C-alpha positions as a printed NumPy array, in Angstrom:
array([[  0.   ,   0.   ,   0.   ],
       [  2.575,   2.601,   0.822],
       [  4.458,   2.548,  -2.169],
       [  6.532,   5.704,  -2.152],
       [  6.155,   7.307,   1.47 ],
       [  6.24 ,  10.902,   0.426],
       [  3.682,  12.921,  -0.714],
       [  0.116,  12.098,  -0.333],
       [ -1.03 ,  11.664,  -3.649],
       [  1.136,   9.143,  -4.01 ],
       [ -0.705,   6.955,  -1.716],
       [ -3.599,   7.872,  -2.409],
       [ -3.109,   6.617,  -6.256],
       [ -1.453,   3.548,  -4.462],
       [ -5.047,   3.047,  -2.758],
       [ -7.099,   3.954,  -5.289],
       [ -4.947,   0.752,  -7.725],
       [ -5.895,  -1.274,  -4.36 ],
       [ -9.717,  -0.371,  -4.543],
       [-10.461,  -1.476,  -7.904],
       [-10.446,  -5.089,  -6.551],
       [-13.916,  -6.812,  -7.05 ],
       [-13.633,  -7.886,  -3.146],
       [-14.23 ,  -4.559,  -1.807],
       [-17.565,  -4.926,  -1.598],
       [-17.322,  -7.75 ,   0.554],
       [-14.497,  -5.607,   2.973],
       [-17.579,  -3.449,   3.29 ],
       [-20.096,  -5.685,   4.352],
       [-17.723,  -8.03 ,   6.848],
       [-16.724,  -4.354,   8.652],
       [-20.493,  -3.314,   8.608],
       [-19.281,   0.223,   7.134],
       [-22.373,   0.666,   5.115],
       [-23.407,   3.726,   8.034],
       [-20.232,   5.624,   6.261],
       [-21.94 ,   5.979,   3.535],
       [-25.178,   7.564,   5.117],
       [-24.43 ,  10.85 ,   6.   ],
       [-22.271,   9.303,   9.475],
       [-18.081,   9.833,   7.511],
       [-16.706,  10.371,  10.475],
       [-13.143,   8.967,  11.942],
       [-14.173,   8.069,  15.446],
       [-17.877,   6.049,  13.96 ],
       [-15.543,   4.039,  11.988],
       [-13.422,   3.375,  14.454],
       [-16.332,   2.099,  17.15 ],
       [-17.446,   0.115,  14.395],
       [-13.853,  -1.623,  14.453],
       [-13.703,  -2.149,  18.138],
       [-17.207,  -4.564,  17.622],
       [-15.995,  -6.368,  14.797],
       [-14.978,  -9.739,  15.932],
       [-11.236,  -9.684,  15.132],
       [-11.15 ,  -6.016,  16.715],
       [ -8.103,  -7.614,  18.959],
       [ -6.346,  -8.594,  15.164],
       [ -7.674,  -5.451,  13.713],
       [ -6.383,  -2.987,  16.074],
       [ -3.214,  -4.789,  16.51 ],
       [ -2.29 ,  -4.817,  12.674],
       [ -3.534,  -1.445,  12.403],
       [ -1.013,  -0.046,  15.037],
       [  1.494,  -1.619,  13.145],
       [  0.475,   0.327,   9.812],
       [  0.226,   3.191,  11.362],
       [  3.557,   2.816,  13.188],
       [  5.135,   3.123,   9.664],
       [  3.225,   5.805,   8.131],
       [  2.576,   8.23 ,  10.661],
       [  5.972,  10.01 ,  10.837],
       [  6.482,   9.796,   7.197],
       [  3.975,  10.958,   4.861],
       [  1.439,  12.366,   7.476],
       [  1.98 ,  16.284,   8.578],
       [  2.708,  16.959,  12.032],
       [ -0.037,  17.179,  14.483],
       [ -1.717,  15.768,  10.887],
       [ -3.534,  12.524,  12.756],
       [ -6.437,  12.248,  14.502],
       [ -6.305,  11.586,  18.38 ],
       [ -8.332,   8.91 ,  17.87 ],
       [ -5.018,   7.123,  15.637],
       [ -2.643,   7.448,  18.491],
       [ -1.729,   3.971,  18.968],
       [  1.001,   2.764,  21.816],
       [  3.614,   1.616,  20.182],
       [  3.761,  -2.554,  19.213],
       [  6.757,  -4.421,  18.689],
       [  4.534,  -7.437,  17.02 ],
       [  1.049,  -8.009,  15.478],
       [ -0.853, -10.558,  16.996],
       [ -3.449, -12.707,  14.918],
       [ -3.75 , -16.205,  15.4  ],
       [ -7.038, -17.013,  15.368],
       [ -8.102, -19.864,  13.362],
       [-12.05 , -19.787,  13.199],
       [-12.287, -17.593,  10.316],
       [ -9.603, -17.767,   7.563],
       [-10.632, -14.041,   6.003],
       [ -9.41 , -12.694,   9.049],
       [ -6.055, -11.061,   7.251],
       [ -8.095, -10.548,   4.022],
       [-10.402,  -8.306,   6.223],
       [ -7.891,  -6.678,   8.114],
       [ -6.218,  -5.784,   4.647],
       [ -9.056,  -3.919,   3.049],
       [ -9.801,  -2.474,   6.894],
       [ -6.636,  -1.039,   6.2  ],
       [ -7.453,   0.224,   2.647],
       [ -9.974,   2.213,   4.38 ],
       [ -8.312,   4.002,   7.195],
       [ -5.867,   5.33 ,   4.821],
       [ -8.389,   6.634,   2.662],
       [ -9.827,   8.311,   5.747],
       [ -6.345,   9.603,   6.592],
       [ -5.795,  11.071,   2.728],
       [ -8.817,  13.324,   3.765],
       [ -7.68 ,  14.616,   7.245],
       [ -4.189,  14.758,   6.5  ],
       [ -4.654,  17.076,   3.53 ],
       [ -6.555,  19.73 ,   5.475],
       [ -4.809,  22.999,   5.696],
       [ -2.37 ,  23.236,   8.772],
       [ -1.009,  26.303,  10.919],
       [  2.516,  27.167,  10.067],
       [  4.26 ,  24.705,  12.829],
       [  2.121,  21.627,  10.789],
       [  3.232,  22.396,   7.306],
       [  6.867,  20.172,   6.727],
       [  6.371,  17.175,   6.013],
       [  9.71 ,  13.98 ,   5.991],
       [  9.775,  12.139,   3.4  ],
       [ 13.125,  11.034,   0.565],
       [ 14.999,  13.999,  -0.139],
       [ 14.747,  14.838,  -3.673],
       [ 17.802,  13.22 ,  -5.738],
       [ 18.231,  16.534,  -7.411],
       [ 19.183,  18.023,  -3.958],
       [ 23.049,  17.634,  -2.919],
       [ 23.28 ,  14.606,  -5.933],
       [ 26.514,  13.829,  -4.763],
       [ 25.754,  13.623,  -0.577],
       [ 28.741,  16.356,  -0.13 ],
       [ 28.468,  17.733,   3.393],
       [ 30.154,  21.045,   1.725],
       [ 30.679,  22.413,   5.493],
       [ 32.941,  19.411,   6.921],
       [ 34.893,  19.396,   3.428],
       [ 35.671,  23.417,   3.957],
       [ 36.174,  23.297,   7.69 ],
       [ 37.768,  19.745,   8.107],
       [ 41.001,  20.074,  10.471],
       [ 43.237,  18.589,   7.855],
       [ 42.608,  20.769,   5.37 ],
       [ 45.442,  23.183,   5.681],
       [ 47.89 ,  20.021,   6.285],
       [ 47.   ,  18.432,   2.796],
       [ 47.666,  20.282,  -0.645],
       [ 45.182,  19.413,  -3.193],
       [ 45.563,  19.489,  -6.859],
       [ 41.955,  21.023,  -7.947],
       [ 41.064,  19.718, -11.485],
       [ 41.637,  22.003, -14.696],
       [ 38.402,  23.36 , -15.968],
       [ 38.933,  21.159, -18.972],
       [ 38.723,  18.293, -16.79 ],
       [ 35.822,  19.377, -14.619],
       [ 33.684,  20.223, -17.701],
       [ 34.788,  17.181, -19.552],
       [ 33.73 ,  14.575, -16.749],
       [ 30.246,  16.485, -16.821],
       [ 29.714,  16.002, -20.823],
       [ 30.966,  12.484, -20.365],
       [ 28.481,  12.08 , -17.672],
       [ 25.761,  14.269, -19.951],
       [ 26.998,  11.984, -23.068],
       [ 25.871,   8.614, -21.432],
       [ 22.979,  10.079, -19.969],
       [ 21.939,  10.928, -23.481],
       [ 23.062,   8.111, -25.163],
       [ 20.243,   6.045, -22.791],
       [ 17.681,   8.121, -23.237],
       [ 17.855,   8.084, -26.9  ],
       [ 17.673,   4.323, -27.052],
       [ 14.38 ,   4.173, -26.403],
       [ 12.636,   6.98 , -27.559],
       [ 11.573,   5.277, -30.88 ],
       [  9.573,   2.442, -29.   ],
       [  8.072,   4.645, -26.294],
       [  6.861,   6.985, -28.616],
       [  5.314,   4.273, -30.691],
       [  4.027,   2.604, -27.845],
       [  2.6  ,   5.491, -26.548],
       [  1.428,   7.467, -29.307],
       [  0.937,   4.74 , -32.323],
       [  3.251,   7.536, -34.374],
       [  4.799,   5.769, -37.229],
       [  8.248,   7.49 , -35.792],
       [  9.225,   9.837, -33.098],
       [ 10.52 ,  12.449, -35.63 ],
       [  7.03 ,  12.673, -36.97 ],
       [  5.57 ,  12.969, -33.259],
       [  8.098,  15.761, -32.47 ],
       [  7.525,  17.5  , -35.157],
       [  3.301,  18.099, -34.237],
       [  4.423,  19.301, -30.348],
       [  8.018,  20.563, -30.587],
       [  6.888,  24.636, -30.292],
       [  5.238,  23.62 , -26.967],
       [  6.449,  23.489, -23.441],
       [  5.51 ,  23.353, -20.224],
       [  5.413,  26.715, -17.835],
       [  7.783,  25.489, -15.146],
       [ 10.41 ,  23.571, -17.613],
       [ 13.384,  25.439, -18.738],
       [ 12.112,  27.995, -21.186],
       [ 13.446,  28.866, -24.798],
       [ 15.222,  32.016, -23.577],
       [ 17.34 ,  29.221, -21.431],
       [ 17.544,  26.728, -23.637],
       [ 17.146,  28.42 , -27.208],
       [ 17.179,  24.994, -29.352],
       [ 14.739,  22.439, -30.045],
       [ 15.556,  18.455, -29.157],
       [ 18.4  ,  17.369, -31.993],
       [ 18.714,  20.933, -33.569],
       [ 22.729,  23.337, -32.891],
       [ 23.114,  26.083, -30.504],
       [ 23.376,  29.307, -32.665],
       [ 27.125,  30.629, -32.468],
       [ 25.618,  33.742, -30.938],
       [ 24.37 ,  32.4  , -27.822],
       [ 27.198,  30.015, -27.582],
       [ 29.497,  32.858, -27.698],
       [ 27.315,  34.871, -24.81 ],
       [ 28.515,  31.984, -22.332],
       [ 30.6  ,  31.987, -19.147],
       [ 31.902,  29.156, -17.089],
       [ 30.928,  30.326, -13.909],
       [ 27.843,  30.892, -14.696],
       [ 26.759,  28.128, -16.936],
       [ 27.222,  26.106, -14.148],
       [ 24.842,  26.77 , -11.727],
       [ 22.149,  27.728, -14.342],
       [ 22.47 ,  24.415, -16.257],
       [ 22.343,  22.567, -12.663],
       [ 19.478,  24.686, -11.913],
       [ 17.407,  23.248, -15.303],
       [ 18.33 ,  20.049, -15.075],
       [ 17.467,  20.211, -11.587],
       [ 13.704,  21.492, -12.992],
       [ 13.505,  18.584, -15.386],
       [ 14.3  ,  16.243, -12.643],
       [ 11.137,  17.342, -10.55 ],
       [  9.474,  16.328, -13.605],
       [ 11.162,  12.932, -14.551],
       [ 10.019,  11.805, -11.012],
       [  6.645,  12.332, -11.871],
       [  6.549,  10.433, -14.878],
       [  8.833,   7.504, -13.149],
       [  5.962,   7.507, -10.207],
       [  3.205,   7.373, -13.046],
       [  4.811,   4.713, -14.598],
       [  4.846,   2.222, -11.806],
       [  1.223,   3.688, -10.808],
       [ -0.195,   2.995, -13.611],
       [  1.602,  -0.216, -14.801],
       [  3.804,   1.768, -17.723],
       [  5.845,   0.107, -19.888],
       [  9.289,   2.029, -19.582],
       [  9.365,   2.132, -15.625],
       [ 13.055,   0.725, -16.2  ],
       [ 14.23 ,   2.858, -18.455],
       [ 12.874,   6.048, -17.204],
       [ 14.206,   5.194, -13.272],
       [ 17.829,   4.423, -15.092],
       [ 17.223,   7.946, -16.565],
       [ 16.197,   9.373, -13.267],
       [ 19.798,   8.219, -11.968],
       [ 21.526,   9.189, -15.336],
       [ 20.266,  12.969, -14.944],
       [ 21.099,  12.674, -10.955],
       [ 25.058,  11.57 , -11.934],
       [ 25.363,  14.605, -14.487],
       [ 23.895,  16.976, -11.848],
       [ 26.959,  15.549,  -9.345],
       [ 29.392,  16.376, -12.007],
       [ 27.634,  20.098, -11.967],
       [ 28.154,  20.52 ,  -7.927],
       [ 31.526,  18.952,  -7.662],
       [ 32.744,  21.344, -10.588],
       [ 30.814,  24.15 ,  -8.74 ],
       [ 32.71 ,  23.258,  -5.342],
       [ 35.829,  23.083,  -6.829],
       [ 35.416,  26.769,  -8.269],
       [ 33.986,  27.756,  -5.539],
       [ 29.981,  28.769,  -6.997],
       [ 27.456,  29.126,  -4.556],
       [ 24.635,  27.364,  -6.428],
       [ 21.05 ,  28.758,  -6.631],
       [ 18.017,  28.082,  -4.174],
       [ 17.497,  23.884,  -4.909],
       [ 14.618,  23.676,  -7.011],
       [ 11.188,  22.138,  -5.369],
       [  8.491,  19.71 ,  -5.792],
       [  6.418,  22.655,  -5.547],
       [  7.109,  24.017,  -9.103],
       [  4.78 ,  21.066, -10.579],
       [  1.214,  22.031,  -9.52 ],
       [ -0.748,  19.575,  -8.98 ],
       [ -3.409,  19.965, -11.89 ],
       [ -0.292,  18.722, -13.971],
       [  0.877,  16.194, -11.29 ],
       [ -2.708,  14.318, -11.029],
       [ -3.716,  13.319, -14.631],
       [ -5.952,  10.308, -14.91 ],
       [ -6.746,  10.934, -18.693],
       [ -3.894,   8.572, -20.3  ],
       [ -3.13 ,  10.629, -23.685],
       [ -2.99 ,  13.936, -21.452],
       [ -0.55 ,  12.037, -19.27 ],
       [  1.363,  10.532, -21.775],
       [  2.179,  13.92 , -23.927],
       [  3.005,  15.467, -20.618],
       [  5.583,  12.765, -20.015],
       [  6.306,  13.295, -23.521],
       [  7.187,  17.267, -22.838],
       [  9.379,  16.171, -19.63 ],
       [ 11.425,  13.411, -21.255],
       [ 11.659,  15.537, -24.149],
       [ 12.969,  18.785, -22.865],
       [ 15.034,  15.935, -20.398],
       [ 17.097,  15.053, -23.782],
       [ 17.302,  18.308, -25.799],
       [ 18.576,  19.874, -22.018],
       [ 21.38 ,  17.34 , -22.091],
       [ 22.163,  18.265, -25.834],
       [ 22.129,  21.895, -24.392],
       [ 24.664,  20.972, -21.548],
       [ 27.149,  18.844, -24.087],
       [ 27.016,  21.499, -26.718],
       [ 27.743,  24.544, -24.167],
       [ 30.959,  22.819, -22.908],
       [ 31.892,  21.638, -25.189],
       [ 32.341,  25.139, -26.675],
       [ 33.86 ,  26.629, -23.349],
       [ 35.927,  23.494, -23.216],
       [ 37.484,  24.839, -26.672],
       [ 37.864,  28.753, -25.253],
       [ 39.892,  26.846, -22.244],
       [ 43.042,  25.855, -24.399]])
């Protein structure tokens, strides 16, 4: 059920895979829940209705355990009902043998508690309930560099370090930008045929190149379309320094959006969950190469890009072609933004000699 443990409409697409089960129905009538439905929605009814159910020893006891995982994970602070406050349970008990549903029923009782819980925990909080833990973002700090010990260690002043060239830092991030690339284009013919039925992904491209989405790197950023040159005259308009912690900002914005469509994939049983998670890691490996040659220059980055740039009217598509030509825009402007990182330093590699 609690597929990715971060935010909550991930579990609550998780749930709603789980409810489409023909069995519901009969979750429903073993828990006597049919009062929920009758004007009586309420947290604490649905809970007295578990304490008379005839496992309500099982219930409870596999419910604490559930709720032992997800309540300091996904679930705001101060986000739970008082009625949820469970003492904490190193086991579940449930060995009863006169009814062999017992786990069945206590799995679908489950189901519906966290469908209760999608509704109270999305209710707007006061300031001290807003953050949330969950995964830090893979964009954020790609290579785990605690930038503070590595400045302040006590050894630093008793070592000399050879920093790399810029030649060498920019050539380990188009290496790292080359294989990233070289994936991504190795599947784009079958996913666009899968997805589309277009006899080829050139002809695809062609219909929705001119469009982008809002919160994607825009063509004043990246001023080339997936496959096509830089023009000489933006080229020549570059800087190192700067270069770097733009391009680590984009990427960073295309990486909010290739976790989407990774999370969609396994939601919705996709067909390219593998390939699109390798790219995930690809992009997070050429986004290392960005901070390490940013640390080693000494570039204070920008403010790390958030979740929060993907609304959630583009986040929360059911309708299959709208979600696939979204995911089409992301892994898109994904590739073409790797083409724009290669061809840049390349360039400023050749103004280094």
């Amino acid at each position: 059920i609690i597929m990715v443990k971060t935010e909550l409409q991930y579990l609550r697409l998780s749930v709603r895979l789980c409810m489409r089960t023909r069995t519901v129905a009969e979750a429903s009538d073993a828990l006597q829940l049919s009062k929920l439905s009758n004007g009586q929605s309420n947290i604490s009814h649905f809970f007295q209705l578990v304490s008379e159910h005839p496992h309500a020893k099982c219930m409870h006891s596999f419910l604490a355990k559930i709720m032992a995982q997800v309540k300091y994970d996904w679930v705001p602070q101060g986000g739970l009902p008082s009625c949820l406050q469970f003492k904490h349970q190193t086991r579940v008990y449930c060995r009863t043998k006169e009814d062999g549903n017992a786990w069945k029923t206590a799995f679908y009782l489950c189901l519906i508690v966290l469908i209760f819980l999608d509704s109270t925990a999305a209710r707007p909080m006061n300031s001290r309930r807003k953050s949330r833990r969950g995964p830090k973002p893979k964009w954020v700090n790609p290579c785990g560099i605690n930038t503070n010990f590595i400045r302040n260690h006590a050894l630093q002043g008793h070592h000399e370090v050879i920093p790399l060239s810029d030649r060498e830092l920019m050539q380990n991030v188009i290496l790292a930008a080359r294989n990233a690339l070289i994936h991504s284009n190795g599947f784009k013919d079958s996913y666009v045929q899968k997805s589309f039925s277009a006899p080829s992904w050139q002809d695809h491209h062609q219909t929705w190149k001119d469009q982008r989405l809002r919160w994607l790197p825009s063509w004043s950023q990246i001023p080339k379309h997936l496959h096509e040159q830089l023009e000489q005259t933006h080229l020549k308009q570059l800087r190192m320094d700067t270069s770097l912690s733009k391009m680590y900002s984009y990427l960073q914005k295309i990486a909010v959006g290739l976790e989407q469509v990774v999370l969609d994939q396994a939601v919705y049983d996709g067909d390219f969950i593998m390939e699109f998670n390798e790219a995930e890691y690809k992009l997070k490996a050429v986004l290392c190469e960005l901070q390490v040659a940013m640390l080693e220059r000494g570039i204070q980055p920008e403010e790390d890009v958030s979740r929060e740039i993907m609304t959630s009217d583009v986040r929360d598509i059911e309708d299959t072609s709208y979600r696939n030509l979204r995911d089409w825009y992301i892994y898109r402007d994904y590739m073409n933004g790797l083409e724009y990182v290669i061809h840049s330093f390349d360039h400023l590699k050749d103004q280094a000699k």
